[in-house]
Amino acid sequence: MALIVQKFGGSSVSDAESIKRVAKRIVDTRKAGNEVVVAVSAMGDSTDELLDLAHEVTPIPAPRELDMLLTAGERISMALLAMAIKSMGYDARSFTGSQAGMITDAQHGAARIVDVTPGRLRDALDDGAIVIVAGFQGFNRDTRDITTLGRGGSDTTAVALAAALGADICEIYTDVDGIFTADPRVVPRAHKLDRVSSEEMLELAAAGAKVLYIRAVEYARRHGVTLHVRSSFNNNDGTIVYNNSTPDVNGDPVEEPIIAGVAADLSEAKVTVVGVPDVPGKAAQIFKIVAKTNANVDMIVQNVSAAATGRTDISFTLPKSEGQQVLTALKNEQENVGYLGLQYDDQIGKLALVGAGMRTNTGVSAKLFEALFEAGINIEMISTSEIRISVVTRADTINEALRVVHTAFGLDDDNEAQVHGGTGR
Ligand code: ADP
Ligand code: ASP
Ligand code: MG
């Protein structure tokens, strides 16, 4: 008997009809002779709606209470799903994150899983029941409080359950047919990948492809869990996210395409520290100040200093949500550092081109820059890793940038991709 973990995202359980449809799918998996554990997200956009509500009550909701509020969303969907399955004559039991043994650290809003103790789930499976677990939530032993794993965290719940229970496969059901070469909502000619390495998927997720949550990909990679991302609206095969250990379909290694895909991120802003004295130690001083705020700095660019002034500009990107605190911290130290001014720009977009084949192929950057140039899109910053090239452009050109780069690298499909549901929120 195989053990299958299935995760259903919010768009797959957005109303009563969808919940019944998903219940049927789960029951079919059970009927085929498998043990089934399900991680479920909150219905539709209900997490966003709860978040909006909290911000109507107060601009800065207390993190502990926000987690209490948001975890309510998954409680609703897990209970409804279990009811629907029971009404079809199959035993099902729902569990909150803490009942399921999802033990996390105490960081509200972005807790990390530190242990999984799925004893109650194993017992329920042994009784022949289908297990439904609320995604996105956990429990901290020291504070004895409920936590959440960060937006999109139900993916991590599913992967952690798969690892802890030794599942044969972890299926991530969503509103598109799998992982595409670009977000099919923005690039209609994106094509579905049959397989992608976890290394490439990590880069794509980090660059804004929210089809999988980055921490879930990391967790799967570390624990050797194979993922199958597929649509909950049809029975088509989706995309396998494989670790190096995953055997190939035919048993032989396949030549991977050079480029796996492109992704975009509009959640970052650019800070420029203007007129920094060009002497040793200034960059260290600036980034020490930034690090103290715990901000996640991504790209960094230092200009050549102007000979006449002996000063230079240093720019970096970071999540918009961390912008104000970093600006305040830098302002407080302006005299110490000796820079002339600060600029803040939250109208940037970041595009990333990802592919393991970049390691062995030259000319990839030239082709990327050429495609953007031909479309009249200005590049403001560039950074590269072994398998990724990222550029910053104006936010309002990012979708066009995605499409022209997608075309330039020959990734366009003959047909338009299907998006089954969801609002893309
Ligand atoms: P769920 O509610 O199932 O967790 P999400 O909205 O979190 O679904 O993720 C699915 C969405 O991710 C898709 O609807 C699609 O718009 C978006 N997406 C972004 N990049 C990609 C990509 N490369 N491949 C597929 N989907 C992508
Ligand atoms: N409901 C949570 C969110 O919207 C978790 C998830 O869907 O994965 O972020
Ligand atoms: Mg998601």
Coordinates of C-alpha atoms and ligand atoms in Angstrom, one line a residue:
M1 CA 0.0 0.0 0.0
A2 CA 1.4 3.4 -1.0
L3 CA 1.2 6.5 1.2
I4 CA 0.3 9.6 -0.8
V5 CA 0.3 13.1 0.5
Q6 CA -1.9 15.5 -1.4
K7 CA -2.0 19.3 -0.9
F8 CA -4.9 21.4 -2.2
G9 CA -4.4 25.1 -2.5
G10 CA -7.0 27.7 -1.8
S11 CA -8.2 28.0 -5.4
S12 CA -9.0 24.3 -5.4
V13 CA -11.3 24.6 -2.4
S14 CA -12.8 28.0 -3.0
D15 CA -16.5 27.0 -2.5
A16 CA -18.7 24.1 -1.5
E17 CA -18.8 22.6 -5.0
S18 CA -15.0 22.6 -5.2
I19 CA -14.7 21.0 -1.8
K20 CA -16.9 18.2 -2.9
R21 CA -14.9 17.8 -6.1
V22 CA -11.7 17.6 -4.2
A23 CA -13.3 15.2 -1.7
K24 CA -14.1 12.9 -4.6
R25 CA -10.6 13.0 -5.9
I26 CA -9.2 12.1 -2.4
V27 CA -11.7 9.2 -2.1
D28 CA -10.6 8.0 -5.5
T29 CA -7.0 7.8 -4.4
R30 CA -8.1 5.9 -1.3
K31 CA -10.2 3.6 -3.3
A32 CA -7.2 2.8 -5.5
G33 CA -5.7 1.2 -2.4
N34 CA -3.5 4.0 -1.0
E35 CA -3.2 5.6 2.4
V36 CA -4.0 9.3 2.0
V37 CA -2.9 12.3 4.0
V38 CA -4.2 15.7 2.8
A39 CA -2.8 19.2 3.6
V40 CA -5.4 21.8 2.8
S41 CA -5.2 25.6 2.5
A42 CA -7.9 28.2 3.4
M43 CA -10.7 28.6 1.0
G44 CA -10.1 30.9 -2.0
D45 CA -8.7 34.2 -1.0
S46 CA -9.9 34.0 2.6
T47 CA -6.4 34.4 4.1
D48 CA -6.1 37.7 2.2
E49 CA -9.6 38.7 3.4
L50 CA -8.7 38.0 7.0
L51 CA -5.5 40.0 6.6
D52 CA -7.4 42.9 5.1
L53 CA -9.8 42.7 8.1
A54 CA -7.0 42.8 10.6
H55 CA -5.5 45.9 8.9
E56 CA -8.9 47.6 9.1
V57 CA -8.8 47.1 12.8
T58 CA -5.2 48.2 13.3
P59 CA -2.4 49.2 11.0
I60 CA 0.1 46.9 12.8
P61 CA -1.7 43.8 14.1
A62 CA 0.0 42.0 17.0
P63 CA 1.8 39.0 15.4
R64 CA 0.5 36.4 17.9
E65 CA -3.1 37.5 17.3
L66 CA -2.6 37.7 13.5
D67 CA -1.5 34.0 13.5
M68 CA -4.6 33.1 15.6
L69 CA -6.8 34.9 13.1
L70 CA -5.2 33.5 9.9
T71 CA -5.1 29.9 11.1
A72 CA -8.9 30.0 11.4
G73 CA -9.0 29.9 7.6
E74 CA -7.5 26.4 7.4
R75 CA -9.7 25.2 10.2
I76 CA -12.7 25.9 8.1
S77 CA -11.5 24.1 5.0
M78 CA -10.2 21.1 6.8
A79 CA -13.4 20.5 8.6
L80 CA -15.6 21.0 5.5
L81 CA -13.4 18.6 3.5
A82 CA -13.5 15.9 6.2
M83 CA -17.3 16.3 6.3
A84 CA -17.6 16.0 2.6
I85 CA -15.5 12.8 2.6
K86 CA -17.5 11.3 5.4
S87 CA -20.7 11.9 3.6
M88 CA -19.3 9.8 0.7
G89 CA -19.0 6.9 3.1
Y90 CA -15.3 7.1 3.9
D91 CA -13.7 7.7 7.3
A92 CA -11.9 11.0 7.5
R93 CA -10.4 13.0 10.4
S94 CA -9.2 16.6 10.4
F95 CA -6.4 17.8 12.5
T96 CA -5.1 21.3 13.3
G97 CA -1.3 21.9 12.8
S98 CA -0.6 21.4 16.5
Q99 CA -2.7 18.2 16.7
A100 CA -0.8 16.9 13.7
G101 CA 2.5 17.5 15.5
M102 CA 3.8 20.4 13.4
I103 CA 6.3 21.8 15.9
T104 CA 7.9 25.1 14.9
D105 CA 10.1 27.9 16.3
A106 CA 8.3 30.9 17.9
Q107 CA 8.6 33.3 15.0
H108 CA 5.0 34.4 14.3
G109 CA 4.2 34.9 10.6
A110 CA 7.3 33.0 9.3
A111 CA 7.8 30.1 11.7
R112 CA 10.2 27.3 10.7
I113 CA 9.3 23.7 11.3
V114 CA 11.7 22.2 13.9
D115 CA 10.1 18.8 14.4
V116 CA 7.1 16.8 13.1
T117 CA 5.5 14.2 15.5
P118 CA 2.7 12.7 13.4
G119 CA 1.7 10.0 16.0
R120 CA -2.0 10.9 15.9
L121 CA -2.0 10.9 12.1
R122 CA -0.3 7.5 12.0
D123 CA -3.0 6.1 14.4
A124 CA -5.8 7.5 12.2
L125 CA -4.2 5.9 9.1
D126 CA -3.9 2.6 10.9
D127 CA -7.6 2.9 11.7
G128 CA -8.2 3.2 7.9
A129 CA -9.1 6.9 8.0
I130 CA -8.2 9.5 5.5
V131 CA -6.2 12.2 7.3
I132 CA -6.8 15.9 6.7
V133 CA -4.4 18.4 8.1
A134 CA -4.7 22.2 8.2
G135 CA -1.9 23.7 6.2
F136 CA 0.3 26.7 7.0
Q137 CA 0.1 26.3 10.8
G138 CA 2.2 24.9 13.6
F139 CA 2.7 25.1 17.4
N140 CA 5.7 26.3 19.5
R141 CA 6.5 24.2 22.5
D142 CA 8.1 27.0 24.6
T143 CA 5.4 29.7 24.1
R144 CA 2.6 27.1 23.6
D145 CA 1.3 29.4 20.9
I146 CA 0.0 28.8 17.4
T147 CA 2.2 29.9 14.6
T148 CA 2.0 30.3 10.8
L149 CA 4.7 29.3 8.3
G150 CA 4.6 32.3 6.0
R151 CA 2.3 33.0 3.0
G152 CA 2.0 29.9 0.8
G153 CA 3.1 27.8 3.7
S154 CA 0.6 24.9 3.1
D155 CA 3.1 23.6 0.6
T156 CA 5.6 23.3 3.4
T157 CA 3.1 21.5 5.6
A158 CA 2.5 18.9 2.8
V159 CA 6.2 18.3 2.3
A160 CA 7.0 18.1 6.0
L161 CA 4.2 15.5 6.4
A162 CA 5.5 13.5 3.4
A163 CA 9.0 13.5 4.9
A164 CA 7.8 12.6 8.4
L165 CA 5.5 9.8 7.3
G166 CA 7.8 8.5 4.6
A167 CA 5.3 9.1 1.8
D168 CA 5.9 7.7 -1.6
I169 CA 5.0 11.0 -3.3
C170 CA 3.8 14.5 -2.4
E171 CA 1.3 15.8 -4.8
I172 CA 0.7 19.6 -4.9
Y173 CA -2.7 20.3 -6.5
T174 CA -3.3 23.8 -7.8
D175 CA -5.1 25.9 -10.4
V176 CA -2.7 25.4 -13.3
D177 CA -1.5 22.2 -14.9
G178 CA 2.0 22.2 -13.4
I179 CA 5.1 24.3 -13.3
F180 CA 5.4 26.4 -16.5
T181 CA 8.3 28.2 -18.1
A182 CA 6.7 31.5 -16.8
D183 CA 3.5 32.4 -14.9
P184 CA 0.8 31.5 -17.5
R185 CA -1.4 34.4 -16.2
V186 CA 1.3 36.8 -17.5
V187 CA 2.8 34.8 -20.4
P188 CA -0.1 32.9 -22.1
R189 CA 2.4 31.0 -24.3
A190 CA 4.3 29.6 -21.4
H191 CA 4.7 25.8 -21.6
K192 CA 4.4 23.2 -19.0
L193 CA 7.6 21.5 -17.9
D194 CA 7.4 17.7 -17.4
R195 CA 10.2 17.8 -14.9
V196 CA 12.4 20.4 -13.3
S197 CA 15.2 20.0 -10.8
S198 CA 14.7 21.2 -7.2
E199 CA 17.8 23.4 -7.7
E200 CA 16.1 25.2 -10.6
M201 CA 12.8 25.3 -8.8
L202 CA 14.5 26.9 -5.8
E203 CA 15.8 29.7 -8.0
L204 CA 12.4 30.2 -9.7
A205 CA 10.6 30.3 -6.3
A206 CA 13.1 32.7 -4.9
A207 CA 12.5 34.9 -8.0
G208 CA 8.8 35.1 -7.5
A209 CA 7.2 32.0 -9.1
K210 CA 4.7 31.4 -6.3
V211 CA 3.5 28.1 -7.7
L212 CA 5.6 26.5 -5.0
Y213 CA 6.7 28.1 -1.7
I214 CA 10.5 28.4 -1.5
R215 CA 10.7 26.8 1.9
A216 CA 8.7 23.8 0.7
V217 CA 11.2 23.3 -2.1
E218 CA 14.1 23.6 0.3
Y219 CA 12.5 21.1 2.7
A220 CA 11.8 18.6 -0.1
R221 CA 15.4 18.9 -1.3
R222 CA 16.8 18.3 2.1
H223 CA 14.6 15.4 2.9
G224 CA 14.6 13.8 -0.5
V225 CA 10.8 14.2 -1.1
T226 CA 9.7 14.1 -4.8
L227 CA 7.0 16.6 -5.7
H228 CA 4.3 16.3 -8.3
V229 CA 2.7 19.7 -9.0
R230 CA -0.5 19.2 -11.0
S231 CA -4.0 20.6 -11.5
S232 CA -6.9 19.7 -9.2
F233 CA -9.2 20.4 -12.2
N234 CA -8.2 17.5 -14.4
N235 CA -6.3 14.2 -14.3
N236 CA -3.3 15.3 -16.5
D237 CA 0.2 14.6 -15.3
G238 CA 1.8 17.8 -14.0
T239 CA 5.4 18.5 -13.3
I240 CA 7.8 16.4 -11.3
V241 CA 10.3 18.3 -9.1
Y242 CA 13.2 15.9 -8.8
N243 CA 16.2 15.8 -6.5
N244 CA 19.4 14.4 -7.9
S245 CA 18.4 11.1 -6.3
T246 CA 15.1 10.8 -8.1
P247 CA 15.5 8.2 -10.9
D248 CA 14.8 9.4 -14.3
V249 CA 11.7 8.3 -16.1
N250 CA 13.6 5.9 -18.4
G251 CA 16.4 5.2 -16.0
D252 CA 18.9 7.3 -18.0
P253 CA 20.0 10.9 -17.5
V254 CA 18.3 13.3 -19.9
E255 CA 19.9 16.3 -21.4
E256 CA 18.2 19.2 -19.6
P257 CA 17.1 22.2 -21.6
I258 CA 19.4 25.3 -21.0
I259 CA 16.6 27.4 -19.6
A260 CA 14.0 26.2 -17.2
G261 CA 12.0 29.4 -17.0
V262 CA 11.6 33.1 -16.2
A263 CA 10.0 34.6 -13.1
A264 CA 9.2 38.1 -11.9
D265 CA 9.0 39.8 -8.6
L266 CA 7.3 43.1 -7.9
S267 CA 7.6 43.0 -4.1
E268 CA 11.1 44.6 -3.9
A269 CA 12.3 48.2 -3.6
K270 CA 15.7 49.8 -4.3
V271 CA 17.6 51.9 -1.8
T272 CA 20.5 54.0 -3.0
V273 CA 23.0 55.5 -0.6
V274 CA 24.3 58.5 -2.4
G275 CA 27.7 60.0 -2.1
V276 CA 29.4 57.4 0.1
P277 CA 33.1 58.2 0.8
D278 CA 35.1 55.8 -1.4
V279 CA 37.4 54.5 1.4
P280 CA 37.7 51.0 2.8
G281 CA 35.1 49.8 5.3
K282 CA 32.2 51.9 4.1
A283 CA 30.2 49.0 2.5
A284 CA 30.8 47.0 5.6
Q285 CA 29.5 49.8 7.8
I286 CA 26.4 50.3 5.7
F287 CA 25.5 46.7 5.5
K288 CA 26.1 46.1 9.2
I289 CA 23.4 48.8 9.8
V290 CA 21.1 47.1 7.3
A291 CA 21.7 43.6 8.8
K292 CA 20.8 44.8 12.3
T293 CA 17.2 45.4 11.0
N294 CA 17.1 41.8 9.8
A295 CA 16.3 42.9 6.3
N296 CA 16.8 40.5 3.4
V297 CA 19.1 42.3 1.0
D298 CA 19.1 40.8 -2.5
M299 CA 21.1 42.6 -5.2
I300 CA 23.9 45.1 -4.5
V301 CA 25.5 47.4 -6.9
Q302 CA 28.3 49.9 -6.3
N303 CA 29.1 52.5 -8.9
V304 CA 32.6 53.5 -9.9
S305 CA 33.5 56.5 -7.8
A306 CA 33.8 59.9 -9.4
A307 CA 37.4 60.9 -9.3
A308 CA 36.6 64.5 -8.6
T309 CA 34.6 63.9 -5.4
G310 CA 36.1 60.6 -4.2
R311 CA 32.5 59.5 -3.5
T312 CA 30.4 56.6 -4.9
D313 CA 26.8 55.4 -4.8
I314 CA 25.7 52.1 -3.4
S315 CA 22.3 50.6 -4.4
F316 CA 20.6 47.5 -3.1
T317 CA 17.2 45.8 -3.3
L318 CA 15.1 44.5 -0.5
P319 CA 11.5 43.6 0.2
K320 CA 9.3 46.7 0.2
S321 CA 7.9 45.6 3.6
E322 CA 11.4 46.1 5.1
G323 CA 12.1 49.4 3.3
Q324 CA 11.0 52.0 5.9
Q325 CA 12.9 50.4 8.8
V326 CA 16.1 50.2 6.8
L327 CA 15.8 53.9 5.7
T328 CA 15.3 54.9 9.3
A329 CA 18.3 52.9 10.5
L330 CA 20.5 54.4 7.8
K331 CA 19.3 57.9 8.5
N332 CA 20.2 57.6 12.1
E333 CA 23.8 56.8 11.1
Q334 CA 24.2 59.3 8.3
E335 CA 26.9 61.3 10.1
N336 CA 28.9 58.2 11.2
V337 CA 28.9 56.8 7.6
G338 CA 29.3 60.2 6.0
Y339 CA 27.1 59.7 3.0
L340 CA 25.3 62.6 1.3
G341 CA 21.7 61.3 0.8
L342 CA 19.3 58.4 0.5
Q343 CA 16.9 57.5 -2.4
Y344 CA 14.1 55.1 -2.2
D345 CA 12.4 53.6 -5.3
D346 CA 9.5 51.1 -4.9
Q347 CA 8.6 51.1 -8.6
I348 CA 11.0 48.4 -9.6
G349 CA 10.5 44.9 -11.0
K350 CA 12.9 42.1 -10.9
L351 CA 13.1 39.5 -13.7
A352 CA 15.1 36.3 -13.3
L353 CA 16.1 33.8 -16.0
V354 CA 16.8 30.4 -14.5
G355 CA 18.4 27.3 -16.0
A356 CA 21.0 24.7 -15.0
G357 CA 22.3 24.7 -18.6
M358 CA 23.7 28.2 -18.1
R359 CA 26.7 26.6 -16.4
T360 CA 27.9 25.2 -19.7
N361 CA 26.4 27.6 -22.2
T362 CA 27.8 30.9 -23.1
G363 CA 25.9 33.9 -24.5
V364 CA 22.9 33.6 -22.3
S365 CA 23.3 37.0 -20.8
A366 CA 24.0 38.6 -24.1
K367 CA 20.7 37.1 -25.5
L368 CA 18.8 38.3 -22.5
F369 CA 20.1 41.9 -22.7
E370 CA 19.5 42.0 -26.4
A371 CA 15.9 40.9 -26.1
L372 CA 15.3 43.7 -23.5
F373 CA 17.1 46.3 -25.6
E374 CA 15.0 45.4 -28.7
A375 CA 11.8 45.9 -26.6
G376 CA 13.1 49.3 -25.4
I377 CA 13.3 48.1 -21.8
N378 CA 16.1 49.7 -19.7
I379 CA 18.1 47.5 -17.3
E380 CA 18.9 49.2 -14.0
M381 CA 20.7 46.5 -12.1
I382 CA 22.1 43.1 -12.9
S383 CA 23.2 40.1 -10.8
T384 CA 24.0 36.5 -11.6
S385 CA 24.4 33.2 -9.9
E386 CA 25.6 30.0 -11.4
I387 CA 22.2 29.1 -12.8
R388 CA 20.4 32.5 -12.7
I389 CA 20.6 36.0 -14.2
S390 CA 18.5 38.7 -12.6
V391 CA 17.8 42.2 -13.9
V392 CA 15.9 45.1 -12.4
T393 CA 13.7 47.2 -14.6
R394 CA 10.8 49.6 -14.1
A395 CA 7.8 47.8 -12.5
D396 CA 5.5 48.7 -15.3
T397 CA 7.7 47.1 -18.0
I398 CA 8.1 43.8 -16.1
N399 CA 5.3 41.8 -17.8
E400 CA 6.4 42.9 -21.3
A401 CA 10.0 42.0 -20.2
L402 CA 8.8 38.5 -19.2
R403 CA 7.1 37.9 -22.6
V404 CA 10.0 39.1 -24.8
V405 CA 12.6 37.1 -22.9
H406 CA 10.4 34.1 -23.0
T407 CA 10.1 34.4 -26.8
A408 CA 13.8 35.2 -27.2
F409 CA 14.8 31.9 -25.5
G410 CA 12.4 29.9 -27.7
L411 CA 10.2 28.9 -24.8
D412 CA 6.9 29.9 -26.4
D413 CA 4.3 27.1 -26.8
D414 CA 2.1 26.8 -29.9
N415 CA -1.0 26.9 -27.7
E416 CA -2.1 29.1 -24.8
A417 CA -1.8 27.7 -21.3
Q418 CA -5.0 27.0 -19.4
V419 CA -5.6 28.6 -16.0
H420 CA -8.4 26.8 -14.3
G421 CA -9.3 28.9 -11.3
G422 CA -8.2 31.3 -8.7
T423 CA -7.9 35.0 -8.9
G424 CA -4.1 35.2 -9.0
R425 CA -4.2 37.3 -5.8
Ligands
ADP1 P1 -2.5 27.6 -4.5 O1 -3.7 28.4 -4.0 O2 -2.9 26.3 -5.2 O3 -1.4 27.4 -3.5 P2 -1.0 29.7 -5.8 O4 -1.8 30.8 -6.3 O5 -0.1 29.8 -4.6 O6 -1.9 28.4 -5.7 O7 0.0 29.2 -7.0 C1 -0.5 28.9 -8.3 C2 -0.3 30.1 -9.2 O8 1.1 30.4 -9.3 C3 -0.8 30.0 -10.6 O9 -2.2 30.3 -10.7 C4 0.1 30.9 -11.4 O10 -0.6 32.1 -11.7 C5 1.3 31.2 -10.5 N1 2.6 31.0 -11.1 C6 3.6 31.8 -11.0 N2 4.7 31.3 -11.7 C7 4.3 30.1 -12.2 C8 5.0 29.1 -13.0 N3 6.2 29.3 -13.4 N4 4.3 28.0 -13.3 C9 3.0 27.8 -12.9 N5 2.3 28.8 -12.1 C10 3.0 29.9 -11.8
ASP2 N1 -3.7 30.1 3.3 C1 -2.3 30.5 3.4 C2 -2.0 31.6 2.4 O1 -2.9 32.0 1.7 C3 -1.3 29.3 3.1 C4 -1.4 28.7 1.8 O2 -2.4 28.9 1.1 O3 -0.5 28.0 1.4 O4 -0.9 32.0 2.3
MG3 MG 0.4 28.5 -3.0

